[in-house]
PDB file of C-alpha atoms and ligand atoms in Angstrom:
ATOM      1  CA  MET D   1     154.949  95.322 135.752  1.00 60.00           C
ATOM      2  CA  SER D   2     155.802  91.735 135.000  1.00 67.00           C
ATOM      3  CA  GLY D   3     155.159  89.595 137.783  1.00 83.00           C
ATOM      4  CA  SER D   4     151.782  91.160 138.584  1.00 96.00           C
ATOM      5  CA  ASN D   5     148.775  89.042 139.631  1.00 98.00           C
ATOM      6  CA  ILE D   6     146.007  89.081 137.300  1.00 98.00           C
ATOM      7  CA  LEU D   7     142.698  87.619 137.617  1.00 98.00           C
ATOM      8  CA  PHE D   8     141.089  86.904 134.310  1.00 98.00           C
ATOM      9  CA  GLN D   9     137.427  85.980 134.239  1.00 98.00           C
ATOM     10  CA  LEU D  10     135.464  84.724 131.291  1.00 98.00           C
ATOM     11  CA  THR D  11     131.402  84.715 130.842  1.00 98.00           C
ATOM     12  CA  GLY D  12     129.237  83.245 127.968  1.00 98.00           C
ATOM     13  CA  SER D  13     130.236  84.358 124.697  1.00 97.00           C
ATOM     14  CA  ILE D  14     131.687  82.865 121.689  1.00 95.00           C
ATOM     15  CA  ALA D  15     134.460  85.477 121.986  1.00 96.00           C
ATOM     16  CA  CYS D  16     136.065  83.182 124.905  1.00 98.00           C
ATOM     17  CA  TYR D  17     138.100  81.683 122.076  1.00 97.00           C
ATOM     18  CA  LYS D  18     139.775  85.025 121.248  1.00 97.00           C
ATOM     19  CA  ALA D  19     140.197  85.514 125.398  1.00 98.00           C
ATOM     20  CA  CYS D  20     142.390  82.576 125.701  1.00 98.00           C
ATOM     21  CA  SER D  21     144.941  84.399 123.190  1.00 98.00           C
ATOM     22  CA  VAL D  22     145.142  87.254 125.641  1.00 98.00           C
ATOM     23  CA  ILE D  23     145.615  84.869 128.450  1.00 98.00           C
ATOM     24  CA  SER D  24     148.511  82.980 126.883  1.00 98.00           C
ATOM     25  CA  LYS D  25     150.283  86.376 125.983  1.00 98.00           C
ATOM     26  CA  LEU D  26     149.922  87.509 129.489  1.00 98.00           C
ATOM     27  CA  VAL D  27     151.256  84.130 130.971  1.00 98.00           C
ATOM     28  CA  GLN D  28     154.557  84.513 128.214  1.00 97.00           C
ATOM     29  CA  ASP D  29     155.126  88.150 129.462  1.00 97.00           C
ATOM     30  CA  GLY D  30     155.493  86.668 133.085  1.00 96.00           C
ATOM     31  CA  PHE D  31     152.233  87.609 134.620  1.00 97.00           C
ATOM     32  CA  THR D  32     150.884  85.061 137.097  1.00 97.00           C
ATOM     33  CA  VAL D  33     147.186  84.673 135.646  1.00 98.00           C
ATOM     34  CA  LYS D  34     144.447  82.767 137.545  1.00 96.00           C
ATOM     35  CA  THR D  35     140.852  82.371 135.854  1.00 97.00           C
ATOM     36  CA  ALA D  36     137.398  82.509 136.801  1.00 96.00           C
ATOM     37  CA  ALA D  37     134.383  81.548 134.577  1.00 97.00           C
ATOM     38  CA  THR D  38     130.774  81.439 134.672  1.00 98.00           C
ATOM     39  CA  GLU D  39     129.022  77.967 133.904  1.00 97.00           C
ATOM     40  CA  SER D  40     127.893  79.541 130.099  1.00 98.00           C
ATOM     41  CA  ALA D  41     131.605  80.394 129.544  1.00 98.00           C
ATOM     42  CA  LEU D  42     132.602  76.669 130.451  1.00 98.00           C
ATOM     43  CA  ARG D  43     130.203  75.745 127.556  1.00 98.00           C
ATOM     44  CA  PHE D  44     132.233  77.756 125.190  1.00 98.00           C
ATOM     45  CA  ILE D  45     135.570  76.593 126.491  1.00 97.00           C
ATOM     46  CA  GLY D  46     136.894  73.905 128.459  1.00 96.00           C
ATOM     47  CA  PRO D  47     138.645  74.547 131.991  1.00 97.00           C
ATOM     48  CA  ALA D  48     141.305  72.070 130.491  1.00 97.00           C
ATOM     49  CA  THR D  49     142.282  74.856 128.097  1.00 98.00           C
ATOM     50  CA  LEU D  50     142.371  77.389 130.631  1.00 98.00           C
ATOM     51  CA  GLU D  51     144.093  75.534 133.110  1.00 97.00           C
ATOM     52  CA  GLY D  52     146.560  74.262 130.527  1.00 98.00           C
ATOM     53  CA  LEU D  53     147.356  78.211 129.505  1.00 98.00           C
ATOM     54  CA  THR D  54     147.769  79.258 133.303  1.00 98.00           C
ATOM     55  CA  ARG D  55     148.802  76.273 135.278  1.00 97.00           C
ATOM     56  CA  GLU D  56     146.103  77.111 137.810  1.00 94.00           C
ATOM     57  CA  PRO D  57     142.780  75.768 138.580  1.00 92.00           C
ATOM     58  CA  VAL D  58     139.890  77.720 137.362  1.00 94.00           C
ATOM     59  CA  TYR D  59     137.122  79.154 139.901  1.00 93.00           C
ATOM     60  CA  ALA D  60     133.872  78.414 138.554  1.00 92.00           C
ATOM     61  CA  ASP D  61     131.933  77.019 141.843  1.00 88.00           C
ATOM     62  CA  LEU D  62     131.878  79.081 144.939  1.00 83.00           C
ATOM     63  CA  PHE D  63     130.807  75.899 146.989  1.00 83.00           C
ATOM     64  CA  GLU D  64     133.561  73.387 145.369  1.00 79.00           C
ATOM     65  CA  GLY D  65     135.121  72.049 148.989  1.00 64.00           C
ATOM     66  CA  ARG D  66     138.649  73.075 148.406  1.00 62.00           C
ATOM     67  CA  LYS D  67     137.955  76.702 147.088  1.00 62.00           C
ATOM     68  CA  ALA D  68     135.429  77.667 149.864  1.00 59.00           C
ATOM     69  CA  LEU D  69     136.120  81.343 150.795  1.00 65.00           C
ATOM     70  CA  GLU D  70     139.126  81.398 148.519  1.00 74.00           C
ATOM     71  CA  HIS D  71     137.147  84.020 146.476  1.00 75.00           C
ATOM     72  CA  VAL D  72     137.708  86.596 149.097  1.00 80.00           C
ATOM     73  CA  GLU D  73     141.485  85.879 149.147  1.00 87.00           C
ATOM     74  CA  LEU D  74     141.330  85.848 145.464  1.00 91.00           C
ATOM     75  CA  THR D  75     140.422  89.362 145.370  1.00 91.00           C
ATOM     76  CA  GLN D  76     143.318  90.521 147.776  1.00 94.00           C
ATOM     77  CA  TRP D  77     145.451  88.432 145.634  1.00 95.00           C
ATOM     78  CA  TYR D  78     145.134  90.146 142.527  1.00 97.00           C
ATOM     79  CA  ASP D  79     146.797  93.290 141.108  1.00 98.00           C
ATOM     80  CA  LEU D  80     144.294  93.630 138.364  1.00 98.00           C
ATOM     81  CA  ALA D  81     141.147  91.851 137.567  1.00 98.00           C
ATOM     82  CA  ILE D  82     139.391  91.886 133.995  1.00 98.00           C
ATOM     83  CA  VAL D  83     136.328  89.974 132.684  1.00 98.00           C
ATOM     84  CA  CYS D  84     137.022  89.283 128.980  1.00 98.00           C
ATOM     85  CA  PRO D  85     134.342  88.715 127.215  1.00 98.00           C
ATOM     86  CA  ALA D  86     131.505  90.166 129.424  1.00 98.00           C
ATOM     87  CA  THR D  87     128.165  89.369 128.517  1.00 98.00           C
ATOM     88  CA  ALA D  88     125.288  91.677 128.777  1.00 98.00           C
ATOM     89  CA  ASN D  89     123.989  89.656 131.450  1.00 98.00           C
ATOM     90  CA  ILE D  90     127.259  90.071 133.746  1.00 98.00           C
ATOM     91  CA  LEU D  91     127.340  93.857 133.181  1.00 98.00           C
ATOM     92  CA  GLY D  92     123.576  93.887 134.650  1.00 98.00           C
ATOM     93  CA  LYS D  93     124.555  91.585 137.606  1.00 98.00           C
ATOM     94  CA  PHE D  94     127.596  93.754 138.441  1.00 98.00           C
ATOM     95  CA  ALA D  95     125.589  96.800 138.062  1.00 98.00           C
ATOM     96  CA  GLY D  96     122.543  95.431 140.274  1.00 98.00           C
ATOM     97  CA  GLY D  97     125.015  94.249 143.250  1.00 98.00           C
ATOM     98  CA  ILE D  98     123.831  90.520 142.543  1.00 98.00           C
ATOM     99  CA  GLY D  99     126.402  87.806 143.488  1.00 95.00           C
ATOM    100  CA  ASP D 100     124.750  84.680 142.339  1.00 95.00           C
ATOM    101  CA  ASP D 101     127.662  82.846 141.024  1.00 95.00           C
ATOM    102  CA  CYS D 102     131.573  83.002 141.379  1.00 94.00           C
ATOM    103  CA  VAL D 103     132.058  85.867 138.872  1.00 96.00           C
ATOM    104  CA  SER D 104     129.654  88.329 140.116  1.00 96.00           C
ATOM    105  CA  THR D 105     130.459  87.382 143.682  1.00 94.00           C
ATOM    106  CA  LEU D 106     133.978  88.166 142.870  1.00 94.00           C
ATOM    107  CA  PHE D 107     133.042  91.404 141.964  1.00 97.00           C
ATOM    108  CA  LEU D 108     131.093  92.288 144.866  1.00 95.00           C
ATOM    109  CA  ALA D 109     134.601  91.992 146.962  1.00 94.00           C
ATOM    110  CA  HIS D 110     136.550  93.949 144.346  1.00 96.00           C
ATOM    111  CA  ASP D 111     138.606  96.713 146.181  1.00 96.00           C
ATOM    112  CA  PHE D 112     138.437  99.675 143.797  1.00 97.00           C
ATOM    113  CA  LYS D 113     141.794 101.023 144.821  1.00 96.00           C
ATOM    114  CA  LYS D 114     142.602  98.173 141.827  1.00 97.00           C
ATOM    115  CA  PRO D 115     141.784  98.351 138.454  1.00 98.00           C
ATOM    116  CA  PHE D 116     139.151  96.292 137.028  1.00 98.00           C
ATOM    117  CA  LEU D 117     138.638  96.086 133.389  1.00 98.00           C
ATOM    118  CA  ILE D 118     135.819  94.922 131.196  1.00 98.00           C
ATOM    119  CA  ALA D 119     135.772  93.730 127.702  1.00 98.00           C
ATOM    120  CA  PRO D 120     132.081  93.689 126.461  1.00 98.00           C
ATOM    121  CA  ALA D 121     131.138  91.476 123.761  1.00 97.00           C
ATOM    122  CA  MET D 122     127.724  91.250 122.495  1.00 96.00           C
ATOM    123  CA  ASN D 123     125.327  91.623 119.700  1.00 94.00           C
ATOM    124  CA  SER D 124     124.766  95.353 118.539  1.00 94.00           C
ATOM    125  CA  ARG D 125     121.056  95.422 119.844  1.00 94.00           C
ATOM    126  CA  MET D 126     122.073  93.865 123.093  1.00 96.00           C
ATOM    127  CA  LEU D 127     124.820  96.786 123.362  1.00 97.00           C
ATOM    128  CA  ALA D 128     122.242  99.285 122.381  1.00 96.00           C
ATOM    129  CA  HIS D 129     119.563  98.220 124.744  1.00 98.00           C
ATOM    130  CA  PRO D 130     118.782 100.819 127.851  1.00 98.00           C
ATOM    131  CA  ALA D 131     119.470  98.097 130.068  1.00 98.00           C
ATOM    132  CA  VAL D 132     122.911  97.347 129.096  1.00 98.00           C
ATOM    133  CA  GLN D 133     123.827 101.086 128.605  1.00 98.00           C
ATOM    134  CA  ARG D 134     122.616 101.862 132.051  1.00 98.00           C
ATOM    135  CA  SER D 135     124.829  99.171 133.484  1.00 98.00           C
ATOM    136  CA  ILE D 136     127.932 100.260 131.594  1.00 98.00           C
ATOM    137  CA  SER D 137     127.153 103.870 132.934  1.00 98.00           C
ATOM    138  CA  VAL D 138     126.783 102.758 136.343  1.00 98.00           C
ATOM    139  CA  LEU D 139     130.076 100.595 136.152  1.00 98.00           C
ATOM    140  CA  LYS D 140     131.893 103.669 134.556  1.00 98.00           C
ATOM    141  CA  GLY D 141     130.854 105.681 137.698  1.00 98.00           C
ATOM    142  CA  TRP D 142     132.197 103.270 140.120  1.00 98.00           C
ATOM    143  CA  GLY D 143     135.308 103.326 138.592  1.00 97.00           C
ATOM    144  CA  VAL D 144     135.443 100.188 136.332  1.00 98.00           C
ATOM    145  CA  SER D 145     137.103 100.431 133.137  1.00 98.00           C
ATOM    146  CA  VAL D 146     134.717  99.609 130.554  1.00 98.00           C
ATOM    147  CA  LEU D 147     136.501  99.009 127.160  1.00 98.00           C
ATOM    148  CA  GLY D 148     135.034  99.735 123.842  1.00 97.00           C
ATOM    149  CA  THR D 149     133.935  97.332 121.426  1.00 96.00           C
ATOM    150  CA  GLY D 150     134.833  96.774 117.599  1.00 94.00           C
ATOM    151  CA  THR D 151     132.595  97.210 114.854  1.00 89.00           C
ATOM    152  CA  GLY D 152     132.097  94.620 112.240  1.00 80.00           C
ATOM    153  CA  ARG D 153     130.286  91.208 111.484  1.00 76.00           C
ATOM    154  CA  GLN D 154     129.029  89.279 114.610  1.00 73.00           C
ATOM    155  CA  ALA D 155     128.730  85.684 115.237  1.00 73.00           C
ATOM    156  CA  CYS D 156     124.803  86.098 114.833  1.00 73.00           C
ATOM    157  CA  GLY D 157     125.211  87.504 110.977  1.00 75.00           C
ATOM    158  CA  ASP D 158     124.502  91.111 112.237  1.00 75.00           C
ATOM    159  CA  SER D 159     126.789  93.957 111.569  1.00 79.00           C
ATOM    160  CA  GLY D 160     127.590  96.857 113.896  1.00 83.00           C
ATOM    161  CA  PRO D 161     129.260  97.765 117.307  1.00 91.00           C
ATOM    162  CA  GLY D 162     129.827  95.022 120.008  1.00 94.00           C
ATOM    163  CA  ARG D 163     132.490  92.681 118.703  1.00 95.00           C
ATOM    164  CA  MET D 164     134.827  92.083 121.641  1.00 96.00           C
ATOM    165  CA  LEU D 165     138.075  94.036 120.673  1.00 97.00           C
ATOM    166  CA  GLU D 166     141.020  92.045 119.428  1.00 97.00           C
ATOM    167  CA  PRO D 167     143.338  90.046 121.689  1.00 98.00           C
ATOM    168  CA  GLY D 168     146.135  92.951 120.937  1.00 98.00           C
ATOM    169  CA  GLU D 169     144.028  95.670 121.907  1.00 98.00           C
ATOM    170  CA  ILE D 170     143.015  94.225 125.200  1.00 98.00           C
ATOM    171  CA  HIS D 171     146.484  92.903 125.861  1.00 98.00           C
ATOM    172  CA  ALA D 172     147.709  96.718 125.652  1.00 98.00           C
ATOM    173  CA  ALA D 173     144.963  97.912 127.777  1.00 98.00           C
ATOM    174  CA  ILE D 174     145.720  95.440 130.448  1.00 98.00           C
ATOM    175  CA  LEU D 175     149.337  96.780 130.304  1.00 97.00           C
ATOM    176  CA  LYS D 176     148.520 100.322 130.348  1.00 97.00           C
ATOM    177  CA  ALA D 177     146.221  99.722 133.477  1.00 98.00           C
ATOM    178  CA  LEU D 178     149.269  98.014 135.222  1.00 96.00           C
ATOM    179  CA  LYS D 179     151.517 100.539 133.949  1.00 91.00           C
ATOM    180  CA  ALA D 180     153.779  97.790 132.905  1.00 74.00           C
TER     181      ALA D 180
HETATM  182  C1  FMN O 201     125.888  80.624 120.830  1.00 62.70           C
HETATM  183  C2  FMN O 201     125.728  81.702 121.733  1.00 62.70           C
HETATM  184  C3  FMN O 201     126.475  82.893 121.564  1.00 62.70           C
HETATM  185  C4  FMN O 201     126.350  84.127 122.761  1.00 62.70           C
HETATM  186  N1  FMN O 201     126.963  84.956 122.590  1.00 62.70           N
HETATM  187  C5  FMN O 201     126.973  86.256 123.960  1.00 62.70           C
HETATM  188  C6  FMN O 201     127.419  87.215 123.441  1.00 62.70           C
HETATM  189  O1  FMN O 201     128.482  87.483 122.536  1.00 62.70           O
HETATM  190  N2  FMN O 201     127.289  88.153 124.414  1.00 62.70           N
HETATM  191  C7  FMN O 201     126.401  87.900 125.411  1.00 62.70           C
HETATM  192  O2  FMN O 201     126.069  89.223 126.101  1.00 62.70           O
HETATM  193  N3  FMN O 201     125.283  87.064 125.572  1.00 62.70           N
HETATM  194  C8  FMN O 201     125.674  86.028 124.636  1.00 62.70           C
HETATM  195  N4  FMN O 201     125.020  84.907 124.611  1.00 62.70           N
HETATM  196  C9  FMN O 201     124.066  84.496 125.558  1.00 62.70           C
HETATM  197  C10 FMN O 201     124.789  84.393 127.325  1.00 62.70           C
HETATM  198  O3  FMN O 201     125.526  83.228 126.926  1.00 62.70           O
HETATM  199  C11 FMN O 201     123.684  84.131 127.973  1.00 62.70           C
HETATM  200  O4  FMN O 201     123.057  85.367 128.317  1.00 62.70           O
HETATM  201  C12 FMN O 201     124.086  83.603 129.399  1.00 62.70           C
HETATM  202  O5  FMN O 201     123.097  83.463 130.226  1.00 62.70           O
HETATM  203  C13 FMN O 201     125.180  84.424 130.057  1.00 62.70           C
HETATM  204  O6  FMN O 201     125.675  84.003 131.269  1.00 62.70           O
HETATM  205  P1  FMN O 201     126.842  84.521 132.049  1.00 62.70           P
HETATM  206  O7  FMN O 201     126.779  85.952 131.790  1.00 62.70           O
HETATM  207  O8  FMN O 201     126.532  84.060 133.090  1.00 62.70           O
HETATM  208  O9  FMN O 201     128.198  84.052 131.490  1.00 62.70           O
HETATM  209  C14 FMN O 201     125.294  83.734 123.895  1.00 62.70           C
HETATM  210  C15 FMN O 201     124.493  82.594 123.689  1.00 62.70           C
HETATM  211  C16 FMN O 201     124.823  81.464 122.764  1.00 62.70           C
HETATM  212  C17 FMN O 201     123.925  80.183 122.973  1.00 62.70           C
END
């Protein structure tokens, strides 16, 4: 379904660099991609990269004048939303109904008739933590597609599950969800 609108959201993980290749591929496919990012995500990757890839402004600050109330319009605009990479923190906020930044507030306005994908990225101990497992279970129960993770060496030096899926796998999951 090239021509669909995708909201691509990033949270604070080293895997933000991998997310950029997914965004680039989606733009090349002909999708219109807008990005939203947490403050932490913007410490891993700059807004210039996201804006350069998408030719669209990044949504990061709910209170930025020009963008006030655009978050509700944004949730009506997209055909699919994805959080990639998704931190342990954002999973907990989503599952707890917290909306204290742009990404978590957008989720509270999500229409569950549309696909919402999450690509977790974290240390294997964080992934195994009962708080994170509970968040994933709550989100799946609401109909969110929580993608798996890969196993292997992590940025912290540990090895195990929790590595974000590779860009090609995430791209394929998005196309599948859009039936493109
Ligand atoms: C170098 C570095 C790498 C990090 N990588 C991850 C990660 O992959 N997954 C994760 O859940 N948190 C990671 N964190 C911690 C989060 O960035 C931190 O919990 C932050 O508050 C998340 O904010 P956000 O969910 O609003 O983006 C990392 C922190 C640092 C400093």
